[in-house]
mmCIF file of C-alpha atoms in Angstrom:
data_model
loop_
_atom_site.group_PDB
_atom_site.id
_atom_site.type_symbol
_atom_site.label_atom_id
_atom_site.label_comp_id
_atom_site.label_asym_id
_atom_site.label_seq_id
_atom_site.Cartn_x
_atom_site.Cartn_y
_atom_site.Cartn_z
ATOM 1 C CA MET A 1 -5.619 4.125 -21.446
ATOM 2 C CA PRO A 2 -8.358 1.583 -22.278
ATOM 3 C CA ASP A 3 -11.435 3.789 -21.577
ATOM 4 C CA LEU A 4 -13.845 1.809 -23.624
ATOM 5 C CA LEU A 5 -13.745 -1.401 -21.597
ATOM 6 C CA PRO A 6 -16.851 -1.572 -19.385
ATOM 7 C CA PRO A 7 -16.639 -2.187 -15.617
ATOM 8 C CA ARG A 8 -17.393 -5.758 -14.565
ATOM 9 C CA LEU A 9 -21.089 -6.102 -13.968
ATOM 10 C CA GLY A 10 -21.884 -6.314 -10.277
ATOM 11 C CA CYS A 11 -18.576 -4.815 -8.983
ATOM 12 C CA PRO A 12 -19.504 -1.996 -6.521
ATOM 13 C CA LYS A 13 -16.115 -0.399 -7.190
ATOM 14 C CA ARG A 14 -16.805 -0.386 -10.973
ATOM 15 C CA MET A 15 -13.504 -2.035 -11.644
ATOM 16 C CA VAL A 16 -12.342 -3.067 -15.077
ATOM 17 C CA PHE A 17 -8.987 -4.597 -14.058
ATOM 18 C CA GLY A 18 -10.090 -6.290 -10.811
ATOM 19 C CA PRO A 19 -10.301 -7.770 -8.364
ATOM 20 C CA CYS A 20 -9.312 -5.327 -5.628
ATOM 21 C CA GLY A 21 -7.147 -6.418 -2.739
ATOM 22 C CA GLY A 22 -10.004 -6.407 -0.280
ATOM 23 C CA VAL A 23 -11.708 -9.660 -1.298
ATOM 24 C CA ARG A 24 -12.619 -11.556 1.902
ATOM 25 C CA GLY A 25 -11.073 -14.933 2.687
ATOM 26 C CA ASP A 26 -14.314 -16.667 1.810
ATOM 27 C CA GLY A 27 -14.546 -14.896 -1.538
ATOM 28 C CA ARG A 28 -17.078 -12.267 -0.474
ATOM 29 C CA CYS A 29 -16.896 -8.796 -1.938
ATOM 30 C CA GLU A 30 -15.316 -6.180 0.399
ATOM 31 C CA VAL A 31 -18.397 -3.961 -0.119
ATOM 32 C CA ALA A 32 -21.421 -6.201 -0.744
ATOM 33 C CA GLU A 33 -22.754 -9.487 0.554
ATOM 34 C CA HIS A 34 -22.019 -11.510 -2.553
ATOM 35 C CA HIS A 35 -19.020 -13.225 -4.008
ATOM 36 C CA CYS A 36 -16.494 -11.096 -5.856
ATOM 37 C CA VAL A 37 -17.574 -11.002 -9.484
ATOM 38 C CA PHE A 38 -13.963 -11.446 -10.638
ATOM 39 C CA LEU A 39 -13.676 -14.924 -9.052
ATOM 40 C CA ASP A 40 -15.507 -17.018 -11.615
ATOM 41 C CA ALA A 41 -14.320 -15.627 -14.962
ATOM 42 C CA PRO A 42 -10.953 -14.963 -16.626
ATOM 43 C CA LEU A 43 -9.279 -11.814 -15.398
ATOM 44 C CA PRO A 44 -9.040 -9.030 -17.982
ATOM 45 C CA ALA A 45 -5.642 -8.576 -19.703
ATOM 46 C CA TRP A 46 -4.162 -5.156 -20.341
ATOM 47 C CA PRO A 47 -4.607 -4.455 -24.062
ATOM 48 C CA GLU A 48 -1.866 -3.671 -26.516
ATOM 49 C CA PRO A 49 0.271 -1.675 -26.372
ATOM 50 C CA PRO A 50 1.627 -1.694 -22.822
ATOM 51 C CA VAL A 51 2.099 1.717 -21.178
ATOM 52 C CA ALA A 52 5.642 3.065 -21.287
ATOM 53 C CA ALA A 53 7.227 3.405 -17.876
ATOM 54 C CA GLY A 54 10.663 4.551 -16.771
ATOM 55 C CA ALA A 55 10.231 7.780 -14.800
ATOM 56 C CA ALA A 56 13.189 8.554 -12.525
ATOM 57 C CA SER A 57 12.936 7.783 -8.851
ATOM 58 C CA ALA A 58 15.494 8.016 -6.035
ATOM 59 C CA LEU A 59 13.923 5.070 -4.277
ATOM 60 C CA LEU A 60 14.137 2.864 -7.369
ATOM 61 C CA ALA A 61 17.684 3.963 -7.989
ATOM 62 C CA ALA A 62 18.617 3.096 -4.427
ATOM 63 C CA ALA A 63 16.907 -0.256 -4.703
ATOM 64 C CA ALA A 64 19.114 -1.080 -7.721
ATOM 65 C CA ARG A 65 22.122 -0.703 -5.403
ATOM 66 C CA GLY A 66 20.885 -2.476 -2.324
ATOM 67 C CA PRO A 67 17.956 -3.022 0.090
ATOM 68 C CA VAL A 68 15.676 -0.073 0.755
ATOM 69 C CA VAL A 69 13.322 0.913 3.558
ATOM 70 C CA LEU A 70 9.966 2.478 2.711
ATOM 71 C CA THR A 71 8.244 3.598 5.917
ATOM 72 C CA ASP A 72 4.551 4.321 6.370
ATOM 73 C CA LEU A 73 3.844 7.905 7.302
ATOM 74 C CA SER A 74 1.204 7.886 10.060
ATOM 75 C CA THR A 75 0.317 11.407 11.213
ATOM 76 C CA ALA A 76 -2.543 13.163 12.964
ATOM 77 C CA PRO A 77 -5.086 14.309 10.330
ATOM 78 C CA TYR A 78 -5.015 17.941 9.247
ATOM 79 C CA ASP A 79 -2.029 18.588 11.551
ATOM 80 C CA ALA A 80 1.046 20.153 9.892
ATOM 81 C CA ASP A 81 3.014 20.045 13.120
ATOM 82 C CA SER A 82 2.420 16.274 13.389
ATOM 83 C CA VAL A 83 3.711 15.821 9.811
ATOM 84 C CA ARG A 84 6.856 17.774 10.641
ATOM 85 C CA ARG A 85 7.550 15.840 13.861
ATOM 86 C CA VAL A 86 7.004 12.424 12.268
ATOM 87 C CA VAL A 87 9.040 13.200 9.172
ATOM 88 C CA GLU A 88 11.931 14.490 11.246
ATOM 89 C CA VAL A 89 12.018 11.143 13.063
ATOM 90 C CA LEU A 90 11.561 8.849 10.041
ATOM 91 C CA ALA A 91 13.286 10.610 7.136
ATOM 92 C CA PRO A 92 16.876 10.166 8.410
ATOM 93 C CA VAL A 93 16.505 6.338 8.588
ATOM 94 C CA SER A 94 14.179 5.736 5.617
ATOM 95 C CA ASP A 95 14.901 5.726 1.864
ATOM 96 C CA ALA A 96 11.372 7.113 1.366
ATOM 97 C CA LEU A 97 8.148 7.685 3.247
ATOM 98 C CA LEU A 98 4.766 6.378 2.132
ATOM 99 C CA ALA A 99 1.706 8.503 2.783
ATOM 100 C CA GLY A 100 -1.509 6.498 2.854
ATOM 101 C CA GLU A 101 -5.168 7.233 2.195
ATOM 102 C CA HIS A 102 -7.701 5.748 4.549
ATOM 103 C CA ALA A 103 -11.489 5.644 4.281
ATOM 104 C CA ASN A 104 -12.007 6.332 8.011
ATOM 105 C CA ARG A 105 -9.175 8.839 8.444
ATOM 106 C CA PRO A 106 -9.385 11.647 5.839
ATOM 107 C CA ASP A 107 -6.566 14.208 5.702
ATOM 108 C CA VAL A 108 -5.391 17.077 3.527
ATOM 109 C CA PRO A 109 -5.157 16.531 -0.252
ATOM 110 C CA PRO A 110 -2.134 14.549 -1.470
ATOM 111 C CA THR A 111 -0.486 17.617 -3.028
ATOM 112 C CA MET A 112 -0.708 19.496 0.278
ATOM 113 C CA MET A 113 0.651 16.513 2.183
ATOM 114 C CA ALA A 114 3.494 16.266 -0.307
ATOM 115 C CA ALA A 115 4.388 19.894 0.215
ATOM 116 C CA ARG A 116 4.422 19.451 3.970
ATOM 117 C CA VAL A 117 6.566 16.316 3.824
ATOM 118 C CA HIS A 118 9.057 17.957 1.446
ATOM 119 C CA ASP A 119 9.244 21.064 3.684
ATOM 120 C CA ALA A 120 10.126 18.793 6.573
ATOM 121 C CA GLY A 121 12.909 17.087 4.659
ATOM 122 C CA GLY A 122 11.251 13.786 3.638
ATOM 123 C CA ARG A 123 11.325 11.970 0.319
ATOM 124 C CA LEU A 124 7.696 11.013 -0.430
ATOM 125 C CA TRP A 125 5.821 8.262 -2.225
ATOM 126 C CA THR A 126 2.151 9.172 -1.970
ATOM 127 C CA THR A 127 -0.791 6.860 -2.156
ATOM 128 C CA LEU A 128 -3.532 8.014 -4.560
ATOM 129 C CA ALA A 129 -6.876 6.284 -4.313
ATOM 130 C CA CYS A 130 -9.867 6.267 -6.648
ATOM 131 C CA ARG A 131 -12.550 6.007 -3.904
ATOM 132 C CA ASP A 132 -13.207 9.758 -3.432
ATOM 133 C CA ARG A 133 -12.129 11.310 -6.740
ATOM 134 C CA ASN A 134 -13.429 11.236 -10.284
ATOM 135 C CA ARG A 135 -11.015 11.067 -13.187
ATOM 136 C CA VAL A 136 -10.681 14.854 -13.542
ATOM 137 C CA VAL A 137 -9.639 15.279 -9.910
ATOM 138 C CA LEU A 138 -7.232 12.349 -10.192
ATOM 139 C CA GLU A 139 -5.651 13.991 -13.195
ATOM 140 C CA GLN A 140 -5.351 17.229 -11.238
ATOM 141 C CA GLU A 141 -3.698 15.541 -8.271
ATOM 142 C CA LEU A 142 -1.240 13.714 -10.543
ATOM 143 C CA ALA A 143 -0.277 16.957 -12.250
ATOM 144 C CA GLY A 144 0.199 18.631 -8.870
ATOM 145 C CA LEU A 145 2.273 15.757 -7.500
ATOM 146 C CA ALA A 146 4.476 15.767 -10.596
ATOM 147 C CA SER A 147 4.960 19.514 -10.291
ATOM 148 C CA LEU A 148 5.990 19.155 -6.616
ATOM 149 C CA GLY A 149 8.513 16.503 -7.550
ATOM 150 C CA VAL A 150 7.285 13.574 -5.429
ATOM 151 C CA ASP A 151 9.517 10.522 -5.803
ATOM 152 C CA GLY A 152 6.604 8.378 -6.892
ATOM 153 C CA VAL A 153 2.911 7.471 -6.507
ATOM 154 C CA LEU A 154 1.293 4.266 -5.239
ATOM 155 C CA CYS A 155 -1.811 3.816 -7.388
ATOM 156 C CA VAL A 156 -4.668 2.017 -5.651
ATOM 157 C CA THR A 157 -8.366 1.497 -6.282
ATOM 158 C CA GLY A 158 -8.872 2.130 -2.543
ATOM 159 C CA ASP A 159 -10.596 0.376 0.300
ATOM 160 C CA ALA A 160 -14.342 1.042 0.561
ATOM 161 C CA ARG A 161 -15.957 2.650 3.561
ATOM 162 C CA GLY A 162 -17.291 0.179 6.033
ATOM 163 C CA PRO A 163 -20.781 0.372 7.500
ATOM 164 C CA GLY A 164 -21.211 3.517 9.605
ATOM 165 C CA VAL A 165 -18.110 5.242 8.215
ATOM 166 C CA ARG A 166 -19.203 8.659 6.882
ATOM 167 C CA PRO A 167 -22.719 7.437 5.935
ATOM 168 C CA GLY A 168 -24.211 9.406 3.113
ATOM 169 C CA VAL A 169 -20.830 10.272 1.553
ATOM 170 C CA SER A 170 -20.579 8.969 -1.994
ATOM 171 C CA GLN A 171 -17.813 6.640 -3.210
ATOM 172 C CA VAL A 172 -16.732 7.474 -6.735
ATOM 173 C CA PHE A 173 -14.510 4.745 -8.175
ATOM 174 C CA ASP A 174 -14.354 6.421 -11.586
ATOM 175 C CA LEU A 175 -11.140 4.417 -12.256
ATOM 176 C CA ASP A 176 -9.382 1.434 -10.773
ATOM 177 C CA GLY A 177 -5.777 1.080 -9.648
ATOM 178 C CA PRO A 178 -4.310 -0.189 -12.952
ATOM 179 C CA ARG A 179 -5.986 2.520 -15.037
ATOM 180 C CA LEU A 180 -4.787 5.110 -12.513
ATOM 181 C CA ALA A 181 -1.281 3.703 -12.868
ATOM 182 C CA ALA A 182 -1.467 4.285 -16.606
ATOM 183 C CA LEU A 183 -2.488 7.900 -16.023
ATOM 184 C CA ALA A 184 0.316 8.403 -13.522
ATOM 185 C CA ALA A 185 2.920 6.956 -15.877
ATOM 186 C CA ALA A 186 1.685 9.205 -18.670
ATOM 187 C CA THR A 187 2.000 12.190 -16.304
ATOM 188 C CA GLY A 188 5.727 11.405 -15.891
ATOM 189 C CA LEU A 189 5.588 9.965 -12.365
ATOM 190 C CA ALA A 190 7.311 6.836 -11.084
ATOM 191 C CA VAL A 191 4.549 4.314 -10.344
ATOM 192 C CA ALA A 192 4.103 1.651 -7.716
ATOM 193 C CA VAL A 193 1.090 -0.695 -7.367
ATOM 194 C CA PRO A 194 -0.036 -2.923 -4.517
ATOM 195 C CA GLU A 195 -0.923 -6.597 -4.536
ATOM 196 C CA SER A 196 -2.480 -8.919 -1.965
ATOM 197 C CA PRO A 197 -0.992 -12.393 -2.329
ATOM 198 C CA GLU A 198 -3.450 -14.009 0.093
ATOM 199 C CA ALA A 199 -6.702 -12.426 -1.146
ATOM 200 C CA PRO A 200 -8.957 -14.540 -3.413
ATOM 201 C CA PRO A 201 -8.458 -15.424 -6.212
ATOM 202 C CA VAL A 202 -5.047 -16.444 -4.869
ATOM 203 C CA ALA A 203 -4.000 -18.288 -7.968
ATOM 204 C CA ALA A 204 -4.700 -15.266 -10.248
ATOM 205 C CA ARG A 205 -2.862 -12.700 -8.125
ATOM 206 C CA PRO A 206 0.637 -13.209 -9.606
ATOM 207 C CA ALA A 207 -0.689 -12.576 -13.121
ATOM 208 C CA ARG A 208 -2.317 -9.354 -11.912
ATOM 209 C CA VAL A 209 1.201 -8.000 -11.187
ATOM 210 C CA ALA A 210 2.083 -8.579 -14.791
ATOM 211 C CA VAL A 211 -1.102 -6.737 -15.898
ATOM 212 C CA LYS A 212 -0.238 -3.827 -13.626
ATOM 213 C CA GLN A 213 3.308 -3.712 -15.040
ATOM 214 C CA ARG A 214 1.828 -3.456 -18.540
ATOM 215 C CA ALA A 215 -0.215 -0.547 -17.207
ATOM 216 C CA GLY A 216 2.978 1.297 -16.331
ATOM 217 C CA ALA A 217 3.970 0.073 -12.844
ATOM 218 C CA GLN A 218 7.658 -0.004 -11.947
ATOM 219 C CA LEU A 219 7.403 -1.394 -8.457
ATOM 220 C CA CYS A 220 4.995 -3.719 -6.579
ATOM 221 C CA VAL A 221 4.348 -3.193 -2.854
ATOM 222 C CA LEU A 222 3.055 -6.429 -1.300
ATOM 223 C CA ASN A 223 0.455 -6.620 1.447
ATOM 224 C CA HIS A 224 1.353 -8.653 4.525
ATOM 225 C CA VAL A 225 1.489 -12.439 4.305
ATOM 226 C CA ARG A 226 2.120 -14.973 7.051
ATOM 227 C CA THR A 227 5.580 -16.111 6.102
ATOM 228 C CA PRO A 228 8.568 -14.989 3.959
ATOM 229 C CA ALA A 229 8.350 -18.380 2.183
ATOM 230 C CA ARG A 230 4.896 -17.370 0.922
ATOM 231 C CA VAL A 231 6.406 -14.137 -0.463
ATOM 232 C CA ALA A 232 9.063 -16.168 -2.288
ATOM 233 C CA GLU A 233 6.382 -18.404 -3.827
ATOM 234 C CA PHE A 234 4.418 -15.361 -4.957
ATOM 235 C CA VAL A 235 7.391 -13.558 -6.493
ATOM 236 C CA ASP A 236 8.335 -16.754 -8.387
ATOM 237 C CA ALA A 237 4.744 -17.103 -9.666
ATOM 238 C CA ALA A 238 4.659 -13.468 -10.750
ATOM 239 C CA ARG A 239 7.943 -13.928 -12.631
ATOM 240 C CA ALA A 240 6.442 -16.989 -14.344
ATOM 241 C CA ALA A 241 3.449 -14.873 -15.331
ATOM 242 C CA GLY A 242 5.676 -12.320 -17.010
ATOM 243 C CA ALA A 243 6.275 -9.680 -14.317
ATOM 244 C CA THR A 244 9.863 -8.420 -14.160
ATOM 245 C CA LEU A 245 9.456 -5.441 -11.787
ATOM 246 C CA PRO A 246 10.963 -5.442 -8.272
ATOM 247 C CA PHE A 247 9.017 -6.051 -5.076
ATOM 248 C CA VAL A 248 8.828 -4.319 -1.734
ATOM 249 C CA ALA A 249 7.421 -6.609 0.970
ATOM 250 C CA GLY A 250 5.224 -5.515 3.819
ATOM 251 C CA VAL A 251 6.513 -5.780 7.377
ATOM 252 C CA ALA A 252 3.991 -5.637 10.149
ATOM 253 C CA VAL A 253 5.073 -3.156 12.840
ATOM 254 C CA TYR A 254 3.061 -3.398 16.099
ATOM 255 C CA THR A 255 3.955 -3.146 19.770
ATOM 256 C CA ASP A 256 0.595 -3.289 21.570
ATOM 257 C CA GLU A 257 -2.955 -4.513 21.296
ATOM 258 C CA ARG A 258 -4.318 -1.628 19.214
ATOM 259 C CA SER A 259 -1.528 -1.502 16.629
ATOM 260 C CA ALA A 260 -1.668 -5.329 16.190
ATOM 261 C CA ARG A 261 -5.424 -5.664 15.859
ATOM 262 C CA VAL A 262 -5.728 -2.838 13.295
ATOM 263 C CA LEU A 263 -3.488 -4.822 10.952
ATOM 264 C CA GLN A 264 -5.180 -8.144 11.704
ATOM 265 C CA ARG A 265 -8.616 -6.724 10.814
ATOM 266 C CA PHE A 266 -7.635 -5.100 7.536
ATOM 267 C CA PRO A 267 -9.012 -6.830 4.399
ATOM 268 C CA GLY A 268 -6.441 -8.614 2.289
ATOM 269 C CA LEU A 269 -3.753 -8.771 4.947
ATOM 270 C CA GLN A 270 -2.491 -11.863 6.701
ATOM 271 C CA LEU A 271 -0.259 -11.823 9.750
ATOM 272 C CA ASP A 272 1.461 -14.626 11.678
ATOM 273 C CA ASP A 273 -1.138 -14.767 14.395
ATOM 274 C CA ASP A 274 1.002 -16.939 16.700
ATOM 275 C CA ARG A 275 3.807 -14.359 16.465
ATOM 276 C CA VAL A 276 1.357 -11.572 17.243
ATOM 277 C CA GLU A 277 0.232 -13.241 20.441
ATOM 278 C CA GLN A 278 3.822 -13.930 21.461
ATOM 279 C CA VAL A 279 4.688 -10.274 21.067
ATOM 280 C CA LEU A 280 1.652 -9.097 23.012
ATOM 281 C CA ALA A 281 2.317 -11.621 25.831
ATOM 282 C CA ALA A 282 5.999 -10.710 26.135
ATOM 283 C CA PRO A 283 7.279 -8.947 29.303
ATOM 284 C CA ASP A 284 8.222 -5.986 27.079
ATOM 285 C CA PRO A 285 5.853 -5.984 24.071
ATOM 286 C CA ARG A 286 7.536 -2.887 22.678
ATOM 287 C CA ALA A 287 10.939 -4.485 22.481
ATOM 288 C CA ALA A 288 9.455 -7.750 21.309
ATOM 289 C CA GLY A 289 7.504 -6.023 18.532
ATOM 290 C CA ILE A 290 10.532 -4.176 17.271
ATOM 291 C CA ALA A 291 12.597 -7.379 17.323
ATOM 292 C CA ALA A 292 9.826 -9.279 15.456
ATOM 293 C CA ALA A 293 9.666 -6.647 12.752
ATOM 294 C CA VAL A 294 13.446 -6.650 12.300
ATOM 295 C CA GLU A 295 13.511 -10.394 12.064
ATOM 296 C CA GLU A 296 10.660 -10.446 9.532
ATOM 297 C CA ALA A 297 12.233 -7.699 7.453
ATOM 298 C CA ARG A 298 15.616 -9.479 7.267
ATOM 299 C CA ALA A 299 13.919 -12.719 6.190
ATOM 300 C CA LEU A 300 11.969 -10.910 3.490
ATOM 301 C CA LEU A 301 15.046 -9.082 2.159
ATOM 302 C CA ALA A 302 16.661 -12.500 1.637
ATOM 303 C CA VAL A 303 13.925 -13.386 -0.894
ATOM 304 C CA ASP A 304 15.085 -13.120 -4.518
ATOM 305 C CA GLY A 305 13.261 -10.261 -6.237
ATOM 306 C CA VAL A 306 12.456 -8.372 -3.002
ATOM 307 C CA VAL A 307 14.468 -5.147 -3.083
ATOM 308 C CA GLY A 308 13.063 -3.589 0.011
ATOM 309 C CA VAL A 309 10.574 -3.611 2.878
ATOM 310 C CA ASN A 310 7.652 -1.429 3.742
ATOM 311 C CA LEU A 311 7.449 -0.768 7.491
ATOM 312 C CA SER A 312 3.672 -0.809 7.737
ATOM 313 C CA GLY A 313 1.172 -0.124 10.475
ATOM 314 C CA LEU A 314 0.695 2.257 13.347
ATOM 315 C CA GLY A 315 3.741 0.897 15.201
ATOM 316 C CA SER A 316 2.142 1.948 18.472
ATOM 317 C CA GLY A 317 -1.312 2.561 19.836
ATOM 318 C CA ARG A 318 -0.046 5.492 21.906
ATOM 319 C CA GLY A 319 -0.094 7.996 19.115
ATOM 320 C CA GLU A 320 1.638 8.956 15.903
ATOM 321 C CA ASP A 321 4.807 10.311 17.508
ATOM 322 C CA ASP A 322 5.410 7.118 19.471
ATOM 323 C CA GLY A 323 4.558 5.064 16.375
ATOM 324 C CA ALA A 324 7.197 6.963 14.451
ATOM 325 C CA ARG A 325 9.788 6.240 17.124
ATOM 326 C CA VAL A 326 8.973 2.534 16.917
ATOM 327 C CA LYS A 327 9.294 2.416 13.143
ATOM 328 C CA ALA A 328 12.467 4.447 13.302
ATOM 329 C CA ALA A 329 13.945 1.894 15.721
ATOM 330 C CA VAL A 330 13.161 -0.909 13.251
ATOM 331 C CA ALA A 331 14.582 1.052 10.330
ATOM 332 C CA THR A 332 17.737 1.944 12.247
ATOM 333 C CA GLU A 333 18.469 -1.701 13.025
ATOM 334 C CA LEU A 334 17.917 -2.651 9.391
ATOM 335 C CA ARG A 335 20.141 0.092 8.036
ATOM 336 C CA GLY A 336 22.842 -0.449 10.630
ATOM 337 C CA THR A 337 22.779 3.221 11.632
ATOM 338 C CA ALA A 338 23.548 4.499 15.126
#
């Protein structure tokens, strides 16, 4: 891993292989009131040699045979019973579950979450973020996840805490997402990375996928964009930049005001705002939201290079159990299960 490259001067996340996915639409840093320092200079390339990838993964194997469904795992923090209930709903209709890491919603360590998901019968891809862990702790978590046999790890730099979120708690950012991907690949884990097609610098984002692939990534999970046509353009541009890995496209799952607005406010994400308002104004927003998610997913799966969809979001503002039922309904329609 290229340890000797210095972080880009002025980046609050101390990134070497930036920018992160949270750059604001006007080019402002996610964390500070200045433009992202990666916007006005060439983006760093991953040095030779590229990191060897190729760890086995049931999700990747399934994706080679046909479309896959990767479903966000939203559970009540520090609640083992919530994990069990949600996994029991989602695991039967999902190829894998994706556990997230959120700045405003801390939970048990990734290794503990993985053990709980496995005990409940789920196949897990776990998100590992650099925000709250130095390199030593990241190495420890990767070793633990590999020992537990997680199906893969989504390596992210991590969103920063907003104003008023746990004030006084430090933010580490010892590594960035690509360097974490290299560590994960060296640990023997299957590696996914995120990308935000609509975050500035938009024109440089496809090439970042190729950089992350050289860092060991085997799968790219895309943040939400407004239209499937935009995903197709992005995948084509990433192929032209040298990326050959498969893509999983984000599908926004919302059925009420709260679950929709959370997604709309998240940095780096873009939703079809007209569709959001149509769903919320429908006589039955729950049914309309499920139908909208199924329609979006089917359109995304028709894009060349997209091997699956990530059912992303709370699903419902009425709690984690109801959100799981909403996402399960979308997954069931996509998979053609009863």
